[in-house]
């Protein structure tokens, strides 16, 4: 028994020794190997975890074999003898020593899952005594769901032919922990499964390390991708890119697949390959790069500046470079721009002779720039305090500047601008400078610093002095003014013209000196200049110091910023006085000419009226000789009377009181009538030959005015023939002037295209010389011994008013031809005119009572008879006052009023207004010899029911009365 027990003990000791030797060799050899081949801590951690797993698997298998063999031997020995039982007990004791000595949890369960054996590690795991573990299954030790899962795994493990190893997660009193478990079936002496053994190693710390490593790698990956800088990982061995982030791709312009697996040299990033080689050597030598500046080429061949930093890392046991690539292109550009800006600033300051300074009041430290030192003629050794600056100020300006800085700048804390003189230290030269700057205050509002610039303005001051000399040499009044209304600079000519001193003029707003009547116009010109316009020959009046006003003529232009005006004024007082005197003389001369012309005009009018009266009296005499021929002579008398009326209307036109009445006109009939009438008045040696086709179209014109044209042309032609035998050829024709046709009028201007009626009057008289042709259409010009000189001027005016044209040709001794073009009205026909004439001649009768106001007894009598013939009862009044009284008495029966304009006591205008006040809708007809325009300028045309121009005939009066009554519903 003792021998068997010793043998068993020896066997167990061997097993323990082998187990210990194996474990020690495994740990030593594996750690030594790892240290020699791997340096990356992360890789070492992963290999160590893998090594632990292998070790657990091997030791678990070894323990399984030993325990199984030991249990089997115990069974055999117990069956054989008591000695065997003692040996088994001893072996079990030894086995317990092994089981209890390991830190792994070792346990055995029966087929129902109850614990049969558990070592100290198990009790430590559950934090329970062994008595609360043995005999219980997992449902009493774990949460129910975990217990079921464990028991299911146990059943699966017992069914396998070999032990199984896997990770398990348990909830313990210390929280959730992770174990690497090895489980296998326990067999009895017959080989049947009698239970389960298990070995579990706590790997919670390893799992936590793995999780920490995973999180670390995840953070690195996220940081790599989200980095605002370009990042890349490359292989140290061959330089090929293993990974790049999106910023890298965005900057370079490549796609990811175009970069990965390639080197920077293959992609052409490096402009300077030697610089790349040096970077790689430094990285290999030092293990890192720090802020290496380089210039790289992008995919689009753009070159950009970068700062590169690199670190060597290991990935899967291979050395790699982690590269940080910072794009500094914009920064470099900004730096270059800043350098350029500083350079240009300094150069512009140097060119403009502007230096800067800073004066710290607290420390009394005055720091000028290099350019300012050059301006002041000092070097760096010069006294750098306030007194140093004071000593440089010109003695004549020193007291003023010290007071200005203290009282105006520092005390009032306001920006400053001041021109003064300095005396250069190095050469003693005096220079003009302009100081600009502002104050800086601390948190309490105390002034602690002055900063600013000082510019050498000596050339400008010299130019201003020269400009002042030039200003004063100019005899005209030169000024520079602001749009705010003050002079900024004037020359001495202002003193000479206005009598004020320059100082007085610079203080007063210039609008205060302008004549009140001219202020508004002057402000209008200033507004134009503010808008950018220039003023030429603008005239206004300025008050002199003695109270008188002088006339000034201006030429003004605005400055670029529109706030300053540059102007030159010339005193034109004498010119205006001379112009006024000339105007008075011209008016006197014109008056004398008019008086002379009126004499000529009166003679001409008398001549024409005598001709007309000769016709009328002649026919009256013939009627007296034979009353039976009255019907033959009345048309001629009427025609002569109409000619006299036309002459009166023409005179009203000259006086500006006439009015054209345009209506459809049969010009063929009109010319024939005028020729027939004038045959009796022209010389017997003149023959009239007419060519008046019957199909001449109707025109639209004023009947009397066209008659005047025909009469003037025929009479002038007759007088040009004189005493010799001659003929006047009068013809009418339809003329069409086409586009582009070169028909021109008497002024050599093209006649507008269109269809015209052409009246041609041709004579074989004396013709005209060049002077007469040039002056033919001048008012008051005449070649006759007696005449009014208005015929051809009036003729041209009538033709122009009818939108016609005139041509004439004349040769001395061969005669003259006039051609008159009058526009054709295509929508008016002779039949239409005839129908209208017939319709207008249809008898119309009025009714009711009319008030007739007329101061001329004969005219009133004729008007009364005509009105009574039209069916009216007439109440007569010889003046306006009587008419007003009669209306007030008979207002109930008077339905219409007809009044003259020129009446005594109360004129027609006053009567019209008084009657309208009494009855606003009363129809009132105006009868006047002054013309329509004269009337309608004083009474609105829409308020007048009708206009009758004297002399009027029965048909015309009937049409006016009919229109007046129908217009008011009567």
PDB file of N, CA, C and O in Angstrom, residues 503-524:
ATOM      1  N   UNK A 503     -11.529 138.550 -46.381  1.00  0.00           N
ATOM      2  CA  UNK A 503     -11.919 137.990 -45.090  1.00  0.00           C
ATOM      3  C   UNK A 503     -13.426 138.108 -44.882  1.00  0.00           C
ATOM      4  O   UNK A 503     -14.075 137.182 -44.378  1.00  0.00           O
ATOM      5  N   UNK A 504     -14.017 139.241 -45.268  1.00  0.00           N
ATOM      6  CA  UNK A 504     -15.460 139.427 -45.118  1.00  0.00           C
ATOM      7  C   UNK A 504     -16.247 138.455 -46.004  1.00  0.00           C
ATOM      8  O   UNK A 504     -17.263 137.883 -45.585  1.00  0.00           O
ATOM      9  N   UNK A 505     -15.762 138.252 -47.221  1.00  0.00           N
ATOM     10  CA  UNK A 505     -16.476 137.376 -48.147  1.00  0.00           C
ATOM     11  C   UNK A 505     -16.373 135.907 -47.745  1.00  0.00           C
ATOM     12  O   UNK A 505     -17.299 135.119 -47.989  1.00  0.00           O
ATOM     13  N   UNK A 506     -15.275 135.507 -47.132  1.00  0.00           N
ATOM     14  CA  UNK A 506     -15.106 134.118 -46.720  1.00  0.00           C
ATOM     15  C   UNK A 506     -15.966 133.758 -45.514  1.00  0.00           C
ATOM     16  O   UNK A 506     -16.236 132.579 -45.267  1.00  0.00           O
ATOM     17  N   UNK A 507     -16.413 134.744 -44.755  1.00  0.00           N
ATOM     18  CA  UNK A 507     -17.187 134.489 -43.542  1.00  0.00           C
ATOM     19  C   UNK A 507     -18.693 134.436 -43.807  1.00  0.00           C
ATOM     20  O   UNK A 507     -19.436 133.796 -43.072  1.00  0.00           O
ATOM     21  N   UNK A 508     -19.164 135.122 -44.842  1.00  0.00           N
ATOM     22  CA  UNK A 508     -20.603 135.255 -45.059  1.00  0.00           C
ATOM     23  C   UNK A 508     -21.079 134.209 -46.073  1.00  0.00           C
ATOM     24  O   UNK A 508     -20.369 133.910 -47.048  1.00  0.00           O
ATOM     25  N   UNK A 509     -22.261 133.565 -45.889  1.00  0.00           N
ATOM     26  CA  UNK A 509     -22.816 132.670 -46.912  1.00  0.00           C
ATOM     27  C   UNK A 509     -23.038 133.431 -48.212  1.00  0.00           C
ATOM     28  O   UNK A 509     -23.615 134.515 -48.211  1.00  0.00           O
ATOM     29  N   UNK A 510     -22.575 132.871 -49.312  1.00  0.00           N
ATOM     30  CA  UNK A 510     -22.655 133.641 -50.559  1.00  0.00           C
ATOM     31  C   UNK A 510     -24.096 133.857 -51.010  1.00  0.00           C
ATOM     32  O   UNK A 510     -24.382 134.795 -51.751  1.00  0.00           O
ATOM     33  N   UNK A 511     -25.048 133.021 -50.564  1.00  0.00           N
ATOM     34  CA  UNK A 511     -26.450 133.258 -50.934  1.00  0.00           C
ATOM     35  C   UNK A 511     -26.982 134.553 -50.338  1.00  0.00           C
ATOM     36  O   UNK A 511     -27.923 135.152 -50.879  1.00  0.00           O
ATOM     37  N   UNK A 512     -26.363 135.015 -49.214  1.00  0.00           N
ATOM     38  CA  UNK A 512     -26.794 136.280 -48.613  1.00  0.00           C
ATOM     39  C   UNK A 512     -26.457 137.466 -49.485  1.00  0.00           C
ATOM     40  O   UNK A 512     -27.026 138.553 -49.304  1.00  0.00           O
ATOM     41  N   UNK A 513     -25.524 137.292 -50.430  1.00  0.00           N
ATOM     42  CA  UNK A 513     -25.094 138.398 -51.289  1.00  0.00           C
ATOM     43  C   UNK A 513     -25.864 138.421 -52.606  1.00  0.00           C
ATOM     44  O   UNK A 513     -25.755 139.398 -53.351  1.00  0.00           O
ATOM     45  N   UNK A 514     -26.631 137.361 -52.890  1.00  0.00           N
ATOM     46  CA  UNK A 514     -27.321 137.267 -54.179  1.00  0.00           C
ATOM     47  C   UNK A 514     -28.646 138.017 -54.105  1.00  0.00           C
ATOM     48  O   UNK A 514     -29.335 138.007 -53.083  1.00  0.00           O
ATOM     49  N   UNK A 515     -29.003 138.659 -55.191  1.00  0.00           N
ATOM     50  CA  UNK A 515     -30.270 139.388 -55.287  1.00  0.00           C
ATOM     51  C   UNK A 515     -31.421 138.418 -54.976  1.00  0.00           C
ATOM     52  O   UNK A 515     -31.432 137.283 -55.473  1.00  0.00           O
ATOM     53  N   UNK A 516     -32.393 138.848 -54.152  1.00  0.00           N
ATOM     54  CA  UNK A 516     -33.495 137.937 -53.776  1.00  0.00           C
ATOM     55  C   UNK A 516     -34.195 137.289 -54.961  1.00  0.00           C
ATOM     56  O   UNK A 516     -34.617 136.125 -54.883  1.00  0.00           O
ATOM     57  N   UNK A 517     -34.333 138.039 -56.058  1.00  0.00           N
ATOM     58  CA  UNK A 517     -35.017 137.486 -57.233  1.00  0.00           C
ATOM     59  C   UNK A 517     -34.197 136.410 -57.936  1.00  0.00           C
ATOM     60  O   UNK A 517     -34.733 135.666 -58.772  1.00  0.00           O
ATOM     61  N   UNK A 518     -32.892 136.330 -57.629  1.00  0.00           N
ATOM     62  CA  UNK A 518     -32.022 135.379 -58.316  1.00  0.00           C
ATOM     63  C   UNK A 518     -31.648 134.174 -57.450  1.00  0.00           C
ATOM     64  O   UNK A 518     -30.953 133.263 -57.914  1.00  0.00           O
ATOM     65  N   UNK A 519     -32.083 134.147 -56.191  1.00  0.00           N
ATOM     66  CA  UNK A 519     -31.678 133.078 -55.281  1.00  0.00           C
ATOM     67  C   UNK A 519     -32.198 131.720 -55.754  1.00  0.00           C
ATOM     68  O   UNK A 519     -31.473 130.716 -55.773  1.00  0.00           O
ATOM     69  N   UNK A 520     -33.466 131.670 -56.145  1.00  0.00           N
ATOM     70  CA  UNK A 520     -34.068 130.402 -56.557  1.00  0.00           C
ATOM     71  C   UNK A 520     -33.350 129.814 -57.760  1.00  0.00           C
ATOM     72  O   UNK A 520     -33.025 128.619 -57.782  1.00  0.00           O
ATOM     73  N   UNK A 521     -33.073 130.641 -58.761  1.00  0.00           N
ATOM     74  CA  UNK A 521     -32.370 130.153 -59.958  1.00  0.00           C
ATOM     75  C   UNK A 521     -30.953 129.698 -59.605  1.00  0.00           C
ATOM     76  O   UNK A 521     -30.454 128.698 -60.137  1.00  0.00           O
ATOM     77  N   UNK A 522     -30.294 130.436 -58.696  1.00  0.00           N
ATOM     78  CA  UNK A 522     -28.938 130.060 -58.284  1.00  0.00           C
ATOM     79  C   UNK A 522     -28.936 128.705 -57.585  1.00  0.00           C
ATOM     80  O   UNK A 522     -28.073 127.856 -57.838  1.00  0.00           O
ATOM     81  N   UNK A 523     -29.910 128.476 -56.709  1.00  0.00           N
ATOM     82  CA  UNK A 523     -30.005 127.181 -56.024  1.00  0.00           C
ATOM     83  C   UNK A 523     -30.244 126.060 -57.034  1.00  0.00           C
ATOM     84  O   UNK A 523     -29.718 124.953 -56.885  1.00  0.00           O
ATOM     85  N   UNK A 524     -31.030 126.357 -58.059  1.00  0.00           N
ATOM     86  CA  UNK A 524     -31.259 125.351 -59.098  1.00  0.00           C
ATOM     87  C   UNK A 524     -29.969 124.976 -59.816  1.00  0.00           C
ATOM     88  O   UNK A 524     -29.726 123.796 -60.110  1.00  0.00           O
TER      89      UNK A 524
END
